[in-house]
mmCIF file with all atom_site columns, C-alpha atoms in Angstrom:
data_model
loop_
_atom_site.group_PDB
_atom_site.id
_atom_site.type_symbol
_atom_site.label_atom_id
_atom_site.label_alt_id
_atom_site.label_comp_id
_atom_site.label_asym_id
_atom_site.label_entity_id
_atom_site.label_seq_id
_atom_site.pdbx_PDB_ins_code
_atom_site.Cartn_x
_atom_site.Cartn_y
_atom_site.Cartn_z
_atom_site.occupancy
_atom_site.B_iso_or_equiv
_atom_site.pdbx_formal_charge
_atom_site.auth_seq_id
_atom_site.auth_comp_id
_atom_site.auth_asym_id
_atom_site.auth_atom_id
_atom_site.pdbx_PDB_model_num
ATOM 1   C CA . LYS A 1 1   ? -94.657  -27.976 3.644   1.00 70.00 ? 1   LYS A CA 1
ATOM 2   C CA . ALA A 1 2   ? -93.546  -27.200 6.961   1.00 83.00 ? 2   ALA A CA 1
ATOM 3   C CA . GLY A 1 3   ? -93.444  -23.535 8.015   1.00 94.00 ? 3   GLY A CA 1
ATOM 4   C CA . VAL A 1 4   ? -90.560  -21.181 9.222   1.00 97.00 ? 4   VAL A CA 1
ATOM 5   C CA . THR A 1 5   ? -89.597  -22.341 12.460  1.00 97.00 ? 5   THR A CA 1
ATOM 6   C CA . GLN A 1 6   ? -87.431  -20.182 14.881  1.00 97.00 ? 6   GLN A CA 1
ATOM 7   C CA . THR A 1 7   ? -85.659  -21.433 18.090  1.00 97.00 ? 7   THR A CA 1
ATOM 8   C CA . PRO A 1 8   ? -85.768  -20.841 21.059  1.00 97.00 ? 8   PRO A CA 1
ATOM 9   C CA . ARG A 1 9   ? -89.042  -19.276 21.397  1.00 96.00 ? 9   ARG A CA 1
ATOM 10  C CA . TYR A 1 10  ? -88.308  -17.551 24.593  1.00 97.00 ? 10  TYR A CA 1
ATOM 11  C CA . LEU A 1 11  ? -85.211  -16.393 25.811  1.00 96.00 ? 11  LEU A CA 1
ATOM 12  C CA . ILE A 1 12  ? -84.064  -14.196 29.054  1.00 98.00 ? 12  ILE A CA 1
ATOM 13  C CA . LYS A 1 13  ? -80.611  -12.616 29.304  1.00 97.00 ? 13  LYS A CA 1
ATOM 14  C CA . THR A 1 14  ? -78.802  -10.146 31.261  1.00 97.00 ? 14  THR A CA 1
ATOM 15  C CA . ARG A 1 15  ? -77.182  -6.880  30.024  1.00 98.00 ? 15  ARG A CA 1
ATOM 16  C CA . GLY A 1 16  ? -73.626  -7.186  28.422  1.00 97.00 ? 16  GLY A CA 1
ATOM 17  C CA . GLN A 1 17  ? -74.404  -11.044 27.589  1.00 98.00 ? 17  GLN A CA 1
ATOM 18  C CA . GLN A 1 18  ? -74.622  -12.090 23.811  1.00 98.00 ? 18  GLN A CA 1
ATOM 19  C CA . VAL A 1 19  ? -77.358  -14.213 22.216  1.00 98.00 ? 19  VAL A CA 1
ATOM 20  C CA . THR A 1 20  ? -77.743  -16.299 19.109  1.00 98.00 ? 20  THR A CA 1
ATOM 21  C CA . LEU A 1 21  ? -81.265  -16.814 17.448  1.00 98.00 ? 21  LEU A CA 1
ATOM 22  C CA . SER A 1 22  ? -81.834  -19.208 14.679  1.00 98.00 ? 22  SER A CA 1
ATOM 23  C CA . CYS A 1 23  ? -84.214  -19.430 11.900  1.00 98.00 ? 23  CYS A CA 1
ATOM 24  C CA . SER A 1 24  ? -85.020  -22.365 9.321   1.00 98.00 ? 24  SER A CA 1
ATOM 25  C CA . PRO A 1 25  ? -87.074  -21.402 6.288   1.00 98.00 ? 25  PRO A CA 1
ATOM 26  C CA . ILE A 1 26  ? -89.456  -22.975 4.436   1.00 97.00 ? 26  ILE A CA 1
ATOM 27  C CA . SER A 1 27  ? -87.813  -25.598 2.241   1.00 95.00 ? 27  SER A CA 1
ATOM 28  C CA . GLY A 1 28  ? -86.774  -24.406 -1.239  1.00 94.00 ? 28  GLY A CA 1
ATOM 29  C CA . HIS A 1 29  ? -86.667  -20.846 -0.045  1.00 96.00 ? 29  HIS A CA 1
ATOM 30  C CA . ARG A 1 30  ? -83.240  -19.080 -0.421  1.00 95.00 ? 30  ARG A CA 1
ATOM 31  C CA . SER A 1 31  ? -83.884  -15.639 1.293   1.00 95.00 ? 31  SER A CA 1
ATOM 32  C CA . VAL A 1 32  ? -84.389  -14.847 5.132   1.00 97.00 ? 32  VAL A CA 1
ATOM 33  C CA . SER A 1 33  ? -85.193  -11.897 6.260   1.00 96.00 ? 33  SER A CA 1
ATOM 34  C CA . TRP A 1 34  ? -84.873  -10.491 10.134  1.00 98.00 ? 34  TRP A CA 1
ATOM 35  C CA . TYR A 1 35  ? -87.093  -8.127  11.827  1.00 97.00 ? 35  TYR A CA 1
ATOM 36  C CA . GLN A 1 36  ? -87.364  -6.711  15.315  1.00 97.00 ? 36  GLN A CA 1
ATOM 37  C CA . GLN A 1 37  ? -90.826  -6.098  16.679  1.00 96.00 ? 37  GLN A CA 1
ATOM 38  C CA . THR A 1 38  ? -91.242  -3.522  19.711  1.00 94.00 ? 38  THR A CA 1
ATOM 39  C CA . PRO A 1 39  ? -94.566  -1.700  20.775  1.00 89.00 ? 39  PRO A CA 1
ATOM 40  C CA . GLY A 1 40  ? -93.027  1.462   20.289  1.00 85.00 ? 40  GLY A CA 1
ATOM 41  C CA . GLN A 1 41  ? -91.136  1.025   17.057  1.00 87.00 ? 41  GLN A CA 1
ATOM 42  C CA . GLY A 1 42  ? -93.253  -1.498  15.320  1.00 90.00 ? 42  GLY A CA 1
ATOM 43  C CA . LEU A 1 43  ? -91.628  -4.004  12.916  1.00 94.00 ? 43  LEU A CA 1
ATOM 44  C CA . GLN A 1 44  ? -88.353  -2.941  12.136  1.00 95.00 ? 44  GLN A CA 1
ATOM 45  C CA . PHE A 1 45  ? -86.182  -4.406  9.163   1.00 95.00 ? 45  PHE A CA 1
ATOM 46  C CA . LEU A 1 46  ? -82.657  -5.764  10.427  1.00 97.00 ? 46  LEU A CA 1
ATOM 47  C CA . PHE A 1 47  ? -81.045  -7.841  7.329   1.00 95.00 ? 47  PHE A CA 1
ATOM 48  C CA . GLU A 1 48  ? -81.811  -10.230 4.387   1.00 95.00 ? 48  GLU A CA 1
ATOM 49  C CA . TYR A 1 49  ? -79.702  -12.897 3.351   1.00 96.00 ? 49  TYR A CA 1
ATOM 50  C CA . PHE A 1 50  ? -79.919  -14.543 0.066   1.00 95.00 ? 50  PHE A CA 1
ATOM 51  C CA . SER A 1 51  ? -77.552  -17.512 -0.991  1.00 94.00 ? 51  SER A CA 1
ATOM 52  C CA . GLU A 1 52  ? -75.455  -17.026 2.030   1.00 95.00 ? 52  GLU A CA 1
ATOM 53  C CA . THR A 1 53  ? -74.760  -13.408 1.165   1.00 95.00 ? 53  THR A CA 1
ATOM 54  C CA . GLN A 1 54  ? -76.072  -10.482 3.031   1.00 94.00 ? 54  GLN A CA 1
ATOM 55  C CA . ARG A 1 55  ? -78.255  -8.574  0.435   1.00 92.00 ? 55  ARG A CA 1
ATOM 56  C CA . ASN A 1 56  ? -79.819  -5.859  2.564   1.00 92.00 ? 56  ASN A CA 1
ATOM 57  C CA . LYS A 1 57  ? -79.087  -4.304  5.992   1.00 94.00 ? 57  LYS A CA 1
ATOM 58  C CA . GLY A 1 58  ? -81.258  -1.976  8.089   1.00 93.00 ? 58  GLY A CA 1
ATOM 59  C CA . ASN A 1 59  ? -80.392  0.567   10.305  1.00 93.00 ? 59  ASN A CA 1
ATOM 60  C CA . PHE A 1 60  ? -79.100  -1.204  13.394  1.00 96.00 ? 60  PHE A CA 1
ATOM 61  C CA . PRO A 1 61  ? -75.789  -1.002  15.176  1.00 96.00 ? 61  PRO A CA 1
ATOM 62  C CA . GLY A 1 62  ? -72.955  -3.278  14.625  1.00 96.00 ? 62  GLY A CA 1
ATOM 63  C CA . ARG A 1 63  ? -73.830  -5.135  17.553  1.00 97.00 ? 63  ARG A CA 1
ATOM 64  C CA . PHE A 1 64  ? -76.865  -6.974  15.265  1.00 98.00 ? 64  PHE A CA 1
ATOM 65  C CA . SER A 1 65  ? -75.113  -9.335  12.807  1.00 97.00 ? 65  SER A CA 1
ATOM 66  C CA . GLY A 1 66  ? -76.359  -12.526 11.032  1.00 97.00 ? 66  GLY A CA 1
ATOM 67  C CA . ARG A 1 67  ? -75.340  -15.010 8.825   1.00 97.00 ? 67  ARG A CA 1
ATOM 68  C CA . GLN A 1 68  ? -76.859  -17.649 6.478   1.00 98.00 ? 68  GLN A CA 1
ATOM 69  C CA . PHE A 1 69  ? -75.599  -21.350 6.019   1.00 97.00 ? 69  PHE A CA 1
ATOM 70  C CA . SER A 1 70  ? -75.787  -23.309 2.553   1.00 95.00 ? 70  SER A CA 1
ATOM 71  C CA . ASN A 1 71  ? -78.958  -24.875 3.596   1.00 94.00 ? 71  ASN A CA 1
ATOM 72  C CA . SER A 1 72  ? -80.427  -21.598 3.927   1.00 96.00 ? 72  SER A CA 1
ATOM 73  C CA . ARG A 1 73  ? -80.690  -21.907 7.695   1.00 97.00 ? 73  ARG A CA 1
ATOM 74  C CA . SER A 1 74  ? -80.045  -18.305 9.196   1.00 98.00 ? 74  SER A CA 1
ATOM 75  C CA . GLU A 1 75  ? -78.617  -17.171 12.680  1.00 98.00 ? 75  GLU A CA 1
ATOM 76  C CA . MET A 1 76  ? -78.748  -13.663 14.199  1.00 98.00 ? 76  MET A CA 1
ATOM 77  C CA . ASN A 1 77  ? -76.547  -12.556 16.664  1.00 98.00 ? 77  ASN A CA 1
ATOM 78  C CA . VAL A 1 78  ? -76.886  -9.741  19.188  1.00 98.00 ? 78  VAL A CA 1
ATOM 79  C CA . SER A 1 79  ? -73.630  -8.948  21.213  1.00 95.00 ? 79  SER A CA 1
ATOM 80  C CA . THR A 1 80  ? -73.410  -6.785  24.369  1.00 96.00 ? 80  THR A CA 1
ATOM 81  C CA . LEU A 1 81  ? -77.288  -6.760  25.183  1.00 97.00 ? 81  LEU A CA 1
ATOM 82  C CA . GLU A 1 82  ? -79.012  -3.684  26.151  1.00 97.00 ? 82  GLU A CA 1
ATOM 83  C CA . LEU A 1 83  ? -82.332  -3.418  27.837  1.00 97.00 ? 83  LEU A CA 1
ATOM 84  C CA . GLY A 1 84  ? -83.716  -1.826  24.658  1.00 96.00 ? 84  GLY A CA 1
ATOM 85  C CA . ASP A 1 85  ? -82.968  -4.878  22.714  1.00 97.00 ? 85  ASP A CA 1
ATOM 86  C CA . SER A 1 86  ? -85.910  -6.705  24.425  1.00 97.00 ? 86  SER A CA 1
ATOM 87  C CA . ALA A 1 87  ? -88.258  -7.357  21.616  1.00 97.00 ? 87  ALA A CA 1
ATOM 88  C CA . LEU A 1 88  ? -90.106  -10.090 19.493  1.00 96.00 ? 88  LEU A CA 1
ATOM 89  C CA . TYR A 1 89  ? -87.632  -11.037 16.865  1.00 97.00 ? 89  TYR A CA 1
ATOM 90  C CA . LEU A 1 90  ? -89.182  -12.411 13.688  1.00 97.00 ? 90  LEU A CA 1
ATOM 91  C CA . CYS A 1 91  ? -87.638  -14.088 10.559  1.00 97.00 ? 91  CYS A CA 1
ATOM 92  C CA . ALA A 1 92  ? -89.186  -14.554 7.216   1.00 97.00 ? 92  ALA A CA 1
ATOM 93  C CA . SER A 1 93  ? -88.386  -16.732 4.349   1.00 97.00 ? 93  SER A CA 1
ATOM 94  C CA . SER A 1 94  ? -89.304  -16.272 0.637   1.00 94.00 ? 94  SER A CA 1
ATOM 95  C CA . LEU A 1 95  ? -87.976  -17.590 -2.634  1.00 93.00 ? 95  LEU A CA 1
ATOM 96  C CA . GLY A 1 96  ? -86.283  -14.279 -3.044  1.00 87.00 ? 96  GLY A CA 1
ATOM 97  C CA . GLN A 1 97  ? -87.575  -12.545 -5.767  1.00 86.00 ? 97  GLN A CA 1
ATOM 98  C CA . ASN A 1 98  ? -89.412  -8.877  -5.097  1.00 85.00 ? 98  ASN A CA 1
ATOM 99  C CA . THR A 1 99  ? -92.643  -10.105 -6.036  1.00 88.00 ? 99  THR A CA 1
ATOM 100 C CA . ASP A 1 100 ? -92.568  -13.084 -3.856  1.00 91.00 ? 100 ASP A CA 1
ATOM 101 C CA . THR A 1 101 ? -94.263  -13.346 -0.252  1.00 94.00 ? 101 THR A CA 1
ATOM 102 C CA . GLN A 1 102 ? -92.478  -13.375 2.625   1.00 95.00 ? 102 GLN A CA 1
ATOM 103 C CA . TYR A 1 103 ? -93.648  -15.921 5.343   1.00 96.00 ? 103 TYR A CA 1
ATOM 104 C CA . PHE A 1 104 ? -92.978  -15.389 8.863   1.00 97.00 ? 104 PHE A CA 1
ATOM 105 C CA . GLY A 1 105 ? -92.043  -17.685 11.834  1.00 97.00 ? 105 GLY A CA 1
ATOM 106 C CA . PRO A 1 106 ? -93.373  -17.490 15.142  1.00 96.00 ? 106 PRO A CA 1
ATOM 107 C CA . GLY A 1 107 ? -90.629  -15.377 16.654  1.00 96.00 ? 107 GLY A CA 1
ATOM 108 C CA . THR A 1 108 ? -88.274  -15.471 19.279  1.00 97.00 ? 108 THR A CA 1
ATOM 109 C CA . ARG A 1 109 ? -89.393  -13.367 22.303  1.00 96.00 ? 109 ARG A CA 1
ATOM 110 C CA . LEU A 1 110 ? -86.072  -11.884 23.816  1.00 97.00 ? 110 LEU A CA 1
ATOM 111 C CA . THR A 1 111 ? -86.055  -10.418 27.387  1.00 97.00 ? 111 THR A CA 1
ATOM 112 C CA . VAL A 1 112 ? -83.021  -8.360  28.361  1.00 97.00 ? 112 VAL A CA 1
ATOM 113 C CA . LEU A 1 113 ? -83.006  -7.905  32.178  1.00 97.00 ? 113 LEU A CA 1
ATOM 114 C CA . ALA B 2 1   ? -87.465  5.420   -0.471  1.00 82.00 ? 1   ALA B CA 1
ATOM 115 C CA . GLN B 2 2   ? -90.611  3.493   0.243   1.00 89.00 ? 2   GLN B CA 1
ATOM 116 C CA . SER B 2 3   ? -92.975  4.136   2.947   1.00 93.00 ? 3   SER B CA 1
ATOM 117 C CA . VAL B 2 4   ? -96.381  3.092   4.287   1.00 96.00 ? 4   VAL B CA 1
ATOM 118 C CA . ALA B 2 5   ? -98.946  4.660   6.651   1.00 97.00 ? 5   ALA B CA 1
ATOM 119 C CA . GLN B 2 6   ? -101.699 3.059   8.730   1.00 97.00 ? 6   GLN B CA 1
ATOM 120 C CA . PRO B 2 7   ? -103.422 6.115   9.840   1.00 96.00 ? 7   PRO B CA 1
ATOM 121 C CA . GLU B 2 8   ? -105.595 4.376   12.542  1.00 96.00 ? 8   GLU B CA 1
ATOM 122 C CA . ASP B 2 9   ? -104.227 2.997   15.454  1.00 96.00 ? 9   ASP B CA 1
ATOM 123 C CA . GLN B 2 10  ? -107.531 1.002   16.154  1.00 97.00 ? 10  GLN B CA 1
ATOM 124 C CA . VAL B 2 11  ? -110.396 0.189   14.197  1.00 98.00 ? 11  VAL B CA 1
ATOM 125 C CA . ASN B 2 12  ? -113.699 -0.985  16.238  1.00 98.00 ? 12  ASN B CA 1
ATOM 126 C CA . VAL B 2 13  ? -116.752 -2.644  14.282  1.00 98.00 ? 13  VAL B CA 1
ATOM 127 C CA . ALA B 2 14  ? -119.604 -4.642  15.409  1.00 98.00 ? 14  ALA B CA 1
ATOM 128 C CA . GLU B 2 15  ? -119.562 -8.454  14.397  1.00 98.00 ? 15  GLU B CA 1
ATOM 129 C CA . GLY B 2 16  ? -121.616 -8.900  10.905  1.00 97.00 ? 16  GLY B CA 1
ATOM 130 C CA . ASN B 2 17  ? -120.952 -5.208  10.020  1.00 98.00 ? 17  ASN B CA 1
ATOM 131 C CA . PRO B 2 18  ? -118.177 -4.661  6.861   1.00 97.00 ? 18  PRO B CA 1
ATOM 132 C CA . LEU B 2 19  ? -114.931 -3.472  7.985   1.00 97.00 ? 19  LEU B CA 1
ATOM 133 C CA . THR B 2 20  ? -111.970 -1.436  6.588   1.00 98.00 ? 20  THR B CA 1
ATOM 134 C CA . VAL B 2 21  ? -108.525 -1.028  7.713   1.00 98.00 ? 21  VAL B CA 1
ATOM 135 C CA . LYS B 2 22  ? -106.626 1.760   5.811   1.00 98.00 ? 22  LYS B CA 1
ATOM 136 C CA . CYS B 2 23  ? -103.367 1.902   4.213   1.00 98.00 ? 23  CYS B CA 1
ATOM 137 C CA . THR B 2 24  ? -101.533 4.568   1.909   1.00 98.00 ? 24  THR B CA 1
ATOM 138 C CA . TYR B 2 25  ? -98.082  4.010   0.527   1.00 96.00 ? 25  TYR B CA 1
ATOM 139 C CA . SER B 2 26  ? -95.224  5.783   -1.203  1.00 94.00 ? 26  SER B CA 1
ATOM 140 C CA . VAL B 2 27  ? -92.692  4.555   -3.657  1.00 91.00 ? 27  VAL B CA 1
ATOM 141 C CA . SER B 2 28  ? -90.620  5.896   -6.530  1.00 89.00 ? 28  SER B CA 1
ATOM 142 C CA . GLY B 2 29  ? -91.117  3.060   -8.785  1.00 87.00 ? 29  GLY B CA 1
ATOM 143 C CA . ASN B 2 30  ? -94.068  0.429   -9.094  1.00 90.00 ? 30  ASN B CA 1
ATOM 144 C CA . PRO B 2 31  ? -95.534  -0.775  -5.572  1.00 93.00 ? 31  PRO B CA 1
ATOM 145 C CA . TYR B 2 32  ? -95.820  -4.550  -4.809  1.00 95.00 ? 32  TYR B CA 1
ATOM 146 C CA . LEU B 2 33  ? -98.463  -4.572  -1.646  1.00 96.00 ? 33  LEU B CA 1
ATOM 147 C CA . PHE B 2 34  ? -98.989  -6.993  1.150   1.00 97.00 ? 34  PHE B CA 1
ATOM 148 C CA . TRP B 2 35  ? -101.170 -7.412  4.266   1.00 98.00 ? 35  TRP B CA 1
ATOM 149 C CA . TYR B 2 36  ? -100.663 -9.488  7.168   1.00 98.00 ? 36  TYR B CA 1
ATOM 150 C CA . VAL B 2 37  ? -102.362 -10.422 10.360  1.00 97.00 ? 37  VAL B CA 1
ATOM 151 C CA . GLN B 2 38  ? -100.764 -11.010 13.480  1.00 96.00 ? 38  GLN B CA 1
ATOM 152 C CA . TYR B 2 39  ? -102.457 -12.805 16.560  1.00 93.00 ? 39  TYR B CA 1
ATOM 153 C CA . PRO B 2 40  ? -101.116 -12.554 19.984  1.00 87.00 ? 40  PRO B CA 1
ATOM 154 C CA . ASN B 2 41  ? -97.734  -13.941 20.583  1.00 80.00 ? 41  ASN B CA 1
ATOM 155 C CA . ARG B 2 42  ? -97.665  -15.130 17.085  1.00 84.00 ? 42  ARG B CA 1
ATOM 156 C CA . GLY B 2 43  ? -95.815  -14.422 13.943  1.00 89.00 ? 43  GLY B CA 1
ATOM 157 C CA . LEU B 2 44  ? -97.346  -12.504 11.180  1.00 95.00 ? 44  LEU B CA 1
ATOM 158 C CA . GLN B 2 45  ? -99.747  -14.412 8.598   1.00 96.00 ? 45  GLN B CA 1
ATOM 159 C CA . PHE B 2 46  ? -100.015 -13.441 4.977   1.00 97.00 ? 46  PHE B CA 1
ATOM 160 C CA . LEU B 2 47  ? -103.615 -12.268 3.852   1.00 97.00 ? 47  LEU B CA 1
ATOM 161 C CA . LEU B 2 48  ? -102.922 -11.163 0.262   1.00 97.00 ? 48  LEU B CA 1
ATOM 162 C CA . LYS B 2 49  ? -100.902 -9.180  -2.208  1.00 96.00 ? 49  LYS B CA 1
ATOM 163 C CA . TYR B 2 50  ? -101.027 -7.065  -5.170  1.00 96.00 ? 50  TYR B CA 1
ATOM 164 C CA . ILE B 2 51  ? -98.237  -7.097  -7.723  1.00 94.00 ? 51  ILE B CA 1
ATOM 165 C CA . THR B 2 52  ? -100.147 -6.094  -11.044 1.00 89.00 ? 52  THR B CA 1
ATOM 166 C CA . GLY B 2 53  ? -103.401 -6.662  -12.806 1.00 88.00 ? 53  GLY B CA 1
ATOM 167 C CA . ASP B 2 54  ? -106.848 -6.232  -11.328 1.00 90.00 ? 54  ASP B CA 1
ATOM 168 C CA . ASN B 2 55  ? -106.973 -3.947  -8.770  1.00 93.00 ? 55  ASN B CA 1
ATOM 169 C CA . LEU B 2 56  ? -109.356 -5.881  -6.469  1.00 96.00 ? 56  LEU B CA 1
ATOM 170 C CA . VAL B 2 57  ? -107.392 -8.562  -4.815  1.00 97.00 ? 57  VAL B CA 1
ATOM 171 C CA . LYS B 2 58  ? -109.032 -11.545 -3.004  1.00 96.00 ? 58  LYS B CA 1
ATOM 172 C CA . GLY B 2 59  ? -107.304 -13.176 0.020   1.00 95.00 ? 59  GLY B CA 1
ATOM 173 C CA . SER B 2 60  ? -107.684 -15.611 2.984   1.00 93.00 ? 60  SER B CA 1
ATOM 174 C CA . TYR B 2 61  ? -110.094 -15.681 5.343   1.00 93.00 ? 61  TYR B CA 1
ATOM 175 C CA . GLY B 2 62  ? -112.716 -13.841 2.917   1.00 96.00 ? 62  GLY B CA 1
ATOM 176 C CA . PHE B 2 63  ? -110.501 -10.464 3.160   1.00 97.00 ? 63  PHE B CA 1
ATOM 177 C CA . GLU B 2 64  ? -109.958 -8.204  0.073   1.00 97.00 ? 64  GLU B CA 1
ATOM 178 C CA . ALA B 2 65  ? -108.123 -5.166  -0.885  1.00 98.00 ? 65  ALA B CA 1
ATOM 179 C CA . GLU B 2 66  ? -108.560 -2.683  -3.355  1.00 96.00 ? 66  GLU B CA 1
ATOM 180 C CA . PHE B 2 67  ? -105.503 -1.009  -5.100  1.00 96.00 ? 67  PHE B CA 1
ATOM 181 C CA . ASN B 2 68  ? -105.971 2.532   -5.871  1.00 96.00 ? 68  ASN B CA 1
ATOM 182 C CA . LYS B 2 69  ? -103.064 4.093   -7.940  1.00 94.00 ? 69  LYS B CA 1
ATOM 183 C CA . SER B 2 70  ? -104.223 7.737   -7.865  1.00 95.00 ? 70  SER B CA 1
ATOM 184 C CA . GLN B 2 71  ? -104.761 7.739   -4.331  1.00 96.00 ? 71  GLN B CA 1
ATOM 185 C CA . THR B 2 72  ? -101.653 5.605   -3.462  1.00 96.00 ? 72  THR B CA 1
ATOM 186 C CA . SER B 2 73  ? -104.081 3.536   -1.115  1.00 97.00 ? 73  SER B CA 1
ATOM 187 C CA . PHE B 2 74  ? -104.494 -0.262  -0.454  1.00 98.00 ? 74  PHE B CA 1
ATOM 188 C CA . HIS B 2 75  ? -107.259 -0.597  1.941   1.00 98.00 ? 75  HIS B CA 1
ATOM 189 C CA . LEU B 2 76  ? -108.099 -3.824  3.518   1.00 98.00 ? 76  LEU B CA 1
ATOM 190 C CA . LYS B 2 77  ? -111.851 -4.840  3.539   1.00 98.00 ? 77  LYS B CA 1
ATOM 191 C CA . LYS B 2 78  ? -114.241 -7.715  4.428   1.00 98.00 ? 78  LYS B CA 1
ATOM 192 C CA . PRO B 2 79  ? -118.052 -7.539  3.919   1.00 97.00 ? 79  PRO B CA 1
ATOM 193 C CA . SER B 2 80  ? -118.950 -9.347  7.285   1.00 97.00 ? 80  SER B CA 1
ATOM 194 C CA . ALA B 2 81  ? -116.678 -8.951  10.167  1.00 97.00 ? 81  ALA B CA 1
ATOM 195 C CA . LEU B 2 82  ? -116.295 -11.794 12.660  1.00 97.00 ? 82  LEU B CA 1
ATOM 196 C CA . VAL B 2 83  ? -115.293 -11.760 16.349  1.00 97.00 ? 83  VAL B CA 1
ATOM 197 C CA . SER B 2 84  ? -112.105 -13.955 15.424  1.00 95.00 ? 84  SER B CA 1
ATOM 198 C CA . ASP B 2 85  ? -111.032 -11.280 13.030  1.00 97.00 ? 85  ASP B CA 1
ATOM 199 C CA . SER B 2 86  ? -109.902 -9.232  16.142  1.00 97.00 ? 86  SER B CA 1
ATOM 200 C CA . ALA B 2 87  ? -106.041 -8.874  15.588  1.00 97.00 ? 87  ALA B CA 1
ATOM 201 C CA . LEU B 2 88  ? -103.179 -6.484  14.585  1.00 97.00 ? 88  LEU B CA 1
ATOM 202 C CA . TYR B 2 89  ? -103.177 -5.912  10.847  1.00 98.00 ? 89  TYR B CA 1
ATOM 203 C CA . PHE B 2 90  ? -100.205 -4.752  8.987   1.00 98.00 ? 90  PHE B CA 1
ATOM 204 C CA . CYS B 2 91  ? -99.764  -3.144  5.715   1.00 98.00 ? 91  CYS B CA 1
ATOM 205 C CA . ALA B 2 92  ? -96.451  -3.779  3.736   1.00 97.00 ? 92  ALA B CA 1
ATOM 206 C CA . VAL B 2 93  ? -94.923  -2.158  0.612   1.00 95.00 ? 93  VAL B CA 1
ATOM 207 C CA . ARG B 2 94  ? -92.131  -3.045  -1.519  1.00 92.00 ? 94  ARG B CA 1
ATOM 208 C CA . ASP B 2 95  ? -90.834  -0.843  -4.503  1.00 87.00 ? 95  ASP B CA 1
ATOM 209 C CA . SER B 2 96  ? -90.404  -2.731  -7.540  1.00 82.00 ? 96  SER B CA 1
ATOM 210 C CA . GLY B 2 97  ? -86.546  -1.799  -7.598  1.00 78.00 ? 97  GLY B CA 1
ATOM 211 C CA . TYR B 2 98  ? -85.910  -3.134  -4.232  1.00 75.00 ? 98  TYR B CA 1
ATOM 212 C CA . SER B 2 99  ? -86.146  -6.605  -2.236  1.00 72.00 ? 99  SER B CA 1
ATOM 213 C CA . THR B 2 100 ? -86.639  -4.931  1.279   1.00 87.00 ? 100 THR B CA 1
ATOM 214 C CA . LEU B 2 101 ? -90.486  -5.061  2.507   1.00 92.00 ? 101 LEU B CA 1
ATOM 215 C CA . THR B 2 102 ? -91.372  -2.043  4.466   1.00 93.00 ? 102 THR B CA 1
ATOM 216 C CA . PHE B 2 103 ? -94.465  -2.489  7.338   1.00 95.00 ? 103 PHE B CA 1
ATOM 217 C CA . GLY B 2 104 ? -96.889  0.303   8.609   1.00 96.00 ? 104 GLY B CA 1
ATOM 218 C CA . LYS B 2 105 ? -97.083  0.685   12.105  1.00 95.00 ? 105 LYS B CA 1
ATOM 219 C CA . GLY B 2 106 ? -100.203 -1.834  12.487  1.00 96.00 ? 106 GLY B CA 1
ATOM 220 C CA . THR B 2 107 ? -103.716 -1.187  13.134  1.00 97.00 ? 107 THR B CA 1
ATOM 221 C CA . MET B 2 108 ? -105.607 -3.060  15.786  1.00 97.00 ? 108 MET B CA 1
ATOM 222 C CA . LEU B 2 109 ? -108.874 -4.314  14.691  1.00 98.00 ? 109 LEU B CA 1
ATOM 223 C CA . LEU B 2 110 ? -111.650 -5.072  17.486  1.00 98.00 ? 110 LEU B CA 1
ATOM 224 C CA . VAL B 2 111 ? -114.693 -6.820  16.689  1.00 97.00 ? 111 VAL B CA 1
ATOM 225 C CA . SER B 2 112 ? -117.142 -6.829  19.309  1.00 97.00 ? 112 SER B CA 1
ATOM 226 C CA . PRO B 2 113 ? -120.065 -9.516  19.527  1.00 95.00 ? 113 PRO B CA 1
#
C-alpha cells in the first residue's frame, strides 16, 4: 500500500499571503489529522477530519482551516500568513478508531518571509 | 485532559549498550500509548503501541516498551543500540474516551560509535 503523501514538500511564501497544503491518506483510511511542528512548540494538533467532517480541533486561530473530500483527501489552508507560521506541517491518516495507529506523511516545510 | 512528558531532551548512549527513552503520561480514562521516531527532514515513523494486554510491547527495529500503570510510564527500550538509531523519538498518548493524540516534546537519541 502506498503511504501518506503530502504536496508540496517545500513552500516559501511572504507575510500576508495564503497557502493550501494537500494530504492524500493511505487507501481505506477515513481519518486525517494535521499537526504543526516547530522547534520551540514541538508537535501541536491542528484538526482532525473523519468522513468529511471536522471531528476535533486544536487551539489555533481561525486563519487555519481545513477540509476533507469524499475520497478522504484533505487540504489545510492558512490565510494571512505570519512569520510564526513557518513550520513543518504533518498530516497523518488512520482508520479512525481511537485504538488505531496514525501513519504520517513526510510533511510540508513552509517558510514565511 | 491528557498529557505526556518526556523528561530528557537528549539521551546519549554508546553503540552496543542498552538504551532507554523515558515517557510518563496523564489521562483520566484508559491510556493508549504510542512511540514514533523521526529522522531529519522526515515525517514520523510508527514504532509500537500499547492498547491493552501484555505490559511489554515489541515493535519495529528491535525496540520494545513497557507499560507501567502504577507509575504511569511507557519507557522505550532497546537491548543494543545502533548508530543508525540516532533520531528524535516521540511518545504519544490518547485517552480511551478521545480520538486526539497528544505528543511529548520529543527526546533526541544520540548513539556514538
